[in-house]
PDB file of C-alpha atoms in Angstrom:
ATOM      1  CA  UNK A 265      15.725  13.526  50.147  1.00  0.00           C
ATOM      2  CA  UNK A 266      12.452  15.282  49.329  1.00  0.00           C
ATOM      3  CA  UNK A 267      13.806  18.466  50.850  1.00  0.00           C
ATOM      4  CA  UNK A 268      16.805  18.497  48.488  1.00  0.00           C
ATOM      5  CA  UNK A 269      14.551  17.949  45.476  1.00  0.00           C
ATOM      6  CA  UNK A 270      12.313  20.889  46.470  1.00  0.00           C
ATOM      7  CA  UNK A 271      15.367  23.066  47.110  1.00  0.00           C
ATOM      8  CA  UNK A 272      16.860  22.166  43.717  1.00  0.00           C
ATOM      9  CA  UNK A 273      13.552  22.890  41.930  1.00  0.00           C
ATOM     10  CA  UNK A 274      13.217  26.267  43.630  1.00  0.00           C
ATOM     11  CA  UNK A 275      16.786  27.247  42.767  1.00  0.00           C
ATOM     12  CA  UNK A 276      16.276  26.204  39.143  1.00  0.00           C
ATOM     13  CA  UNK A 277      12.952  28.092  38.708  1.00  0.00           C
ATOM     14  CA  UNK A 278      14.128  31.310  40.339  1.00  0.00           C
ATOM     15  CA  UNK A 279      12.222  33.672  42.619  1.00  0.00           C
ATOM     16  CA  UNK A 280       8.435  33.649  42.496  1.00  0.00           C
ATOM     17  CA  UNK A 281       7.911  37.030  44.153  1.00  0.00           C
ATOM     18  CA  UNK A 282       8.347  40.646  43.053  1.00  0.00           C
ATOM     19  CA  UNK A 283      11.826  42.106  43.166  1.00  0.00           C
ATOM     20  CA  UNK A 284      10.365  45.351  44.550  1.00  0.00           C
ATOM     21  CA  UNK A 285      13.086  46.705  46.799  1.00  0.00           C
ATOM     22  CA  UNK A 286      15.690  45.933  44.148  1.00  0.00           C
ATOM     23  CA  UNK A 287      13.594  46.632  41.035  1.00  0.00           C
ATOM     24  CA  UNK A 288      10.344  48.178  39.818  1.00  0.00           C
ATOM     25  CA  UNK A 289       7.125  46.550  40.917  1.00  0.00           C
ATOM     26  CA  UNK A 290       4.480  45.938  38.278  1.00  0.00           C
ATOM     27  CA  UNK A 291       1.198  47.793  38.604  1.00  0.00           C
ATOM     28  CA  UNK A 292      -1.890  45.803  37.602  1.00  0.00           C
ATOM     29  CA  UNK A 293      -4.210  47.303  34.989  1.00  0.00           C
ATOM     30  CA  UNK A 294      -7.084  49.226  36.548  1.00  0.00           C
ATOM     31  CA  UNK A 295      -5.229  49.806  39.826  1.00  0.00           C
ATOM     32  CA  UNK A 296      -6.545  52.879  41.644  1.00  0.00           C
ATOM     33  CA  UNK A 297      -3.638  55.122  42.531  1.00  0.00           C
ATOM     34  CA  UNK A 298      -3.089  58.852  42.868  1.00  0.00           C
ATOM     35  CA  UNK A 299      -5.944  61.201  41.921  1.00  0.00           C
ATOM     36  CA  UNK A 300      -5.281  63.576  39.012  1.00  0.00           C
ATOM     37  CA  UNK A 301      -7.282  66.751  38.419  1.00  0.00           C
ATOM     38  CA  UNK A 302      -7.828  68.712  35.184  1.00  0.00           C
ATOM     39  CA  UNK A 303      -8.983  72.267  35.944  1.00  0.00           C
ATOM     40  CA  UNK A 304      -9.729  72.959  32.266  1.00  0.00           C
ATOM     41  CA  UNK A 305     -12.615  70.462  32.178  1.00  0.00           C
ATOM     42  CA  UNK A 306     -13.918  71.035  35.725  1.00  0.00           C
ATOM     43  CA  UNK A 307     -17.220  72.917  36.007  1.00  0.00           C
ATOM     44  CA  UNK A 308     -17.179  73.341  39.796  1.00  0.00           C
ATOM     45  CA  UNK A 309     -20.214  71.209  40.567  1.00  0.00           C
ATOM     46  CA  UNK A 310     -18.544  70.040  43.831  1.00  0.00           C
ATOM     47  CA  UNK A 311     -19.852  66.501  43.347  1.00  0.00           C
ATOM     48  CA  UNK A 312     -16.387  65.071  44.036  1.00  0.00           C
ATOM     49  CA  UNK A 313     -16.194  66.921  47.349  1.00  0.00           C
ATOM     50  CA  UNK A 314     -19.665  65.705  48.267  1.00  0.00           C
ATOM     51  CA  UNK A 315     -18.989  62.001  47.592  1.00  0.00           C
ATOM     52  CA  UNK A 316     -15.403  61.865  48.914  1.00  0.00           C
ATOM     53  CA  UNK A 317     -15.487  59.194  51.610  1.00  0.00           C
ATOM     54  CA  UNK A 318     -12.344  60.439  53.348  1.00  0.00           C
ATOM     55  CA  UNK A 319     -12.982  64.173  53.051  1.00  0.00           C
ATOM     56  CA  UNK A 320      -9.773  64.597  51.043  1.00  0.00           C
ATOM     57  CA  UNK A 321     -11.260  66.991  48.443  1.00  0.00           C
ATOM     58  CA  UNK A 322     -12.028  70.623  49.192  1.00  0.00           C
ATOM     59  CA  UNK A 323     -13.244  73.554  47.100  1.00  0.00           C
ATOM     60  CA  UNK A 324     -12.858  77.196  48.155  1.00  0.00           C
ATOM     61  CA  UNK A 325     -14.046  80.308  46.354  1.00  0.00           C
ATOM     62  CA  UNK A 326     -11.557  83.097  45.730  1.00  0.00           C
ATOM     63  CA  UNK A 327     -11.334  86.185  43.524  1.00  0.00           C
ATOM     64  CA  UNK A 328      -9.513  84.376  40.725  1.00  0.00           C
ATOM     65  CA  UNK A 329     -11.762  81.297  40.660  1.00  0.00           C
ATOM     66  CA  UNK A 330     -12.730  78.140  42.469  1.00  0.00           C
ATOM     67  CA  UNK A 331      -9.712  76.544  44.171  1.00  0.00           C
ATOM     68  CA  UNK A 332      -9.570  72.727  44.207  1.00  0.00           C
ATOM     69  CA  UNK A 333      -7.370  70.857  46.706  1.00  0.00           C
ATOM     70  CA  UNK A 334      -6.913  67.085  47.041  1.00  0.00           C
ATOM     71  CA  UNK A 335      -4.975  65.801  50.060  1.00  0.00           C
ATOM     72  CA  UNK A 336      -3.216  62.614  48.915  1.00  0.00           C
ATOM     73  CA  UNK A 337      -2.288  61.518  52.429  1.00  0.00           C
ATOM     74  CA  UNK A 338      -6.007  61.485  53.335  1.00  0.00           C
ATOM     75  CA  UNK A 339      -7.342  59.952  50.102  1.00  0.00           C
ATOM     76  CA  UNK A 340      -8.279  56.268  50.378  1.00  0.00           C
ATOM     77  CA  UNK A 341      -8.353  55.726  46.569  1.00  0.00           C
ATOM     78  CA  UNK A 342     -11.976  54.580  46.602  1.00  0.00           C
ATOM     79  CA  UNK A 343     -12.634  56.120  43.178  1.00  0.00           C
ATOM     80  CA  UNK A 344     -15.990  57.694  44.027  1.00  0.00           C
ATOM     81  CA  UNK A 345     -14.812  61.149  42.925  1.00  0.00           C
ATOM     82  CA  UNK A 346     -13.816  59.895  39.468  1.00  0.00           C
ATOM     83  CA  UNK A 347     -16.977  57.819  39.111  1.00  0.00           C
ATOM     84  CA  UNK A 348     -19.374  60.672  39.889  1.00  0.00           C
ATOM     85  CA  UNK A 349     -17.508  63.498  38.090  1.00  0.00           C
ATOM     86  CA  UNK A 350     -19.819  64.463  35.177  1.00  0.00           C
ATOM     87  CA  UNK A 351     -17.023  65.974  33.082  1.00  0.00           C
ATOM     88  CA  UNK A 352     -14.319  63.416  33.967  1.00  0.00           C
ATOM     89  CA  UNK A 353     -12.075  66.176  35.327  1.00  0.00           C
ATOM     90  CA  UNK A 354     -10.917  63.767  38.049  1.00  0.00           C
ATOM     91  CA  UNK A 355      -9.216  60.509  37.164  1.00  0.00           C
ATOM     92  CA  UNK A 356      -7.309  57.883  39.107  1.00  0.00           C
ATOM     93  CA  UNK A 357      -3.825  57.144  37.802  1.00  0.00           C
ATOM     94  CA  UNK A 358      -1.672  54.050  38.242  1.00  0.00           C
ATOM     95  CA  UNK A 359       0.838  56.068  40.290  1.00  0.00           C
ATOM     96  CA  UNK A 360       0.727  54.518  43.748  1.00  0.00           C
ATOM     97  CA  UNK A 361       4.110  55.839  44.955  1.00  0.00           C
ATOM     98  CA  UNK A 362       2.809  58.049  47.744  1.00  0.00           C
ATOM     99  CA  UNK A 363       5.188  57.225  50.573  1.00  0.00           C
ATOM    100  CA  UNK A 364       6.652  60.299  52.229  1.00  0.00           C
ATOM    101  CA  UNK A 365       8.423  61.465  55.335  1.00  0.00           C
ATOM    102  CA  UNK A 366       6.321  62.514  58.318  1.00  0.00           C
ATOM    103  CA  UNK A 367       7.483  66.121  57.980  1.00  0.00           C
ATOM    104  CA  UNK A 368       6.184  66.206  54.365  1.00  0.00           C
ATOM    105  CA  UNK A 369       2.633  65.108  55.171  1.00  0.00           C
ATOM    106  CA  UNK A 370       1.212  68.609  54.672  1.00  0.00           C
ATOM    107  CA  UNK A 371       2.757  68.922  51.212  1.00  0.00           C
ATOM    108  CA  UNK A 372       1.101  65.798  49.796  1.00  0.00           C
ATOM    109  CA  UNK A 373      -1.584  67.689  47.879  1.00  0.00           C
ATOM    110  CA  UNK A 374      -2.532  68.818  44.407  1.00  0.00           C
ATOM    111  CA  UNK A 375      -4.038  72.212  43.783  1.00  0.00           C
ATOM    112  CA  UNK A 376      -5.942  73.584  40.792  1.00  0.00           C
ATOM    113  CA  UNK A 377      -7.928  76.697  39.989  1.00  0.00           C
ATOM    114  CA  UNK A 378     -11.154  76.606  38.009  1.00  0.00           C
ATOM    115  CA  UNK A 379     -11.130  80.123  36.558  1.00  0.00           C
ATOM    116  CA  UNK A 380     -14.307  82.168  36.455  1.00  0.00           C
ATOM    117  CA  UNK A 381     -15.726  83.387  33.172  1.00  0.00           C
ATOM    118  CA  UNK A 382     -17.833  86.497  32.635  1.00  0.00           C
ATOM    119  CA  UNK A 383     -21.547  86.802  31.832  1.00  0.00           C
ATOM    120  CA  UNK A 384     -21.904  88.014  28.249  1.00  0.00           C
ATOM    121  CA  UNK A 385     -24.720  90.347  29.269  1.00  0.00           C
ATOM    122  CA  UNK A 386     -23.739  92.005  32.566  1.00  0.00           C
ATOM    123  CA  UNK A 387     -20.134  90.901  33.153  1.00  0.00           C
ATOM    124  CA  UNK A 388     -20.658  89.107  36.483  1.00  0.00           C
ATOM    125  CA  UNK A 389     -18.421  86.173  37.404  1.00  0.00           C
ATOM    126  CA  UNK A 390     -19.730  82.657  36.819  1.00  0.00           C
ATOM    127  CA  UNK A 391     -18.310  79.169  36.776  1.00  0.00           C
ATOM    128  CA  UNK A 392     -17.538  77.625  33.392  1.00  0.00           C
ATOM    129  CA  UNK A 393     -20.411  75.192  32.905  1.00  0.00           C
ATOM    130  CA  UNK A 394     -19.150  74.403  29.415  1.00  0.00           C
ATOM    131  CA  UNK A 395     -20.363  72.334  26.544  1.00  0.00           C
ATOM    132  CA  UNK A 396     -19.683  69.003  28.256  1.00  0.00           C
ATOM    133  CA  UNK A 397     -22.657  69.366  30.599  1.00  0.00           C
ATOM    134  CA  UNK A 398     -24.812  70.626  27.735  1.00  0.00           C
ATOM    135  CA  UNK A 399     -23.994  67.554  25.691  1.00  0.00           C
ATOM    136  CA  UNK A 400     -24.769  65.345  28.691  1.00  0.00           C
ATOM    137  CA  UNK A 401     -28.127  67.046  29.230  1.00  0.00           C
ATOM    138  CA  UNK A 402     -29.223  67.297  25.604  1.00  0.00           C
ATOM    139  CA  UNK A 403     -27.442  64.247  24.172  1.00  0.00           C
ATOM    140  CA  UNK A 404     -25.523  66.446  21.752  1.00  0.00           C
ATOM    141  CA  UNK A 405     -24.711  70.099  20.999  1.00  0.00           C
ATOM    142  CA  UNK A 406     -27.503  72.634  21.550  1.00  0.00           C
ATOM    143  CA  UNK A 407     -26.847  76.259  20.458  1.00  0.00           C
ATOM    144  CA  UNK A 408     -29.666  77.687  22.613  1.00  0.00           C
ATOM    145  CA  UNK A 409     -28.334  75.963  25.714  1.00  0.00           C
ATOM    146  CA  UNK A 410     -24.793  77.085  24.875  1.00  0.00           C
ATOM    147  CA  UNK A 411     -26.044  80.692  24.806  1.00  0.00           C
ATOM    148  CA  UNK A 412     -27.671  80.228  28.224  1.00  0.00           C
ATOM    149  CA  UNK A 413     -24.414  78.868  29.630  1.00  0.00           C
ATOM    150  CA  UNK A 414     -22.811  82.267  28.951  1.00  0.00           C
ATOM    151  CA  UNK A 415     -25.416  84.158  31.025  1.00  0.00           C
ATOM    152  CA  UNK A 416     -25.623  84.525  34.791  1.00  0.00           C
ATOM    153  CA  UNK A 417     -28.850  83.339  36.493  1.00  0.00           C
ATOM    154  CA  UNK A 418     -30.206  86.894  36.754  1.00  0.00           C
ATOM    155  CA  UNK A 419     -29.649  87.610  33.044  1.00  0.00           C
ATOM    156  CA  UNK A 420     -31.250  84.259  32.155  1.00  0.00           C
ATOM    157  CA  UNK A 421     -34.305  85.211  34.181  1.00  0.00           C
ATOM    158  CA  UNK A 422     -34.530  88.658  32.581  1.00  0.00           C
ATOM    159  CA  UNK A 423     -34.176  87.248  29.075  1.00  0.00           C
ATOM    160  CA  UNK A 424     -36.890  84.648  29.677  1.00  0.00           C
ATOM    161  CA  UNK A 425     -39.373  87.170  31.177  1.00  0.00           C
ATOM    162  CA  UNK A 426     -38.903  89.540  28.228  1.00  0.00           C
ATOM    163  CA  UNK A 427     -39.406  86.677  25.813  1.00  0.00           C
ATOM    164  CA  UNK A 428     -36.136  87.317  24.026  1.00  0.00           C
ATOM    165  CA  UNK A 429     -34.867  84.811  21.538  1.00  0.00           C
ATOM    166  CA  UNK A 430     -31.878  83.293  23.215  1.00  0.00           C
TER     167      UNK A 430
END
């Protein structure tokens, strides 16, 4: 008799599990899913590549800029890259739908290019260090530091040895 009572209660209450194969599954808040990358805010410090536990992040220099690649089939979603990124160019989304066919395993990647900028003095290529790092270092905007960010290391050295007002 107890069995029939439990069966009746379960039928009356309905299912207590997710309807995933037949409906959308809910994603909890703060779930670490697919890595997203914003090349506009990246300064090419390579910290994300250094701390990546799975070796899923790679940077490569090219003529047009610094190429960023994240292999999603290798990423373990630990979140270290997003935690240590000083400019928050890397974030973890709630998108956890990363299943794919075996033949598509080499296409599970995101690619971005951090474009070089030019030194205002000599025209050499340099990475965009940007105002975000300046604000982190100086706790706010600093015009002198912003001017230094537009110079290559050699031009910075020359300007400081000549005693120029930067």
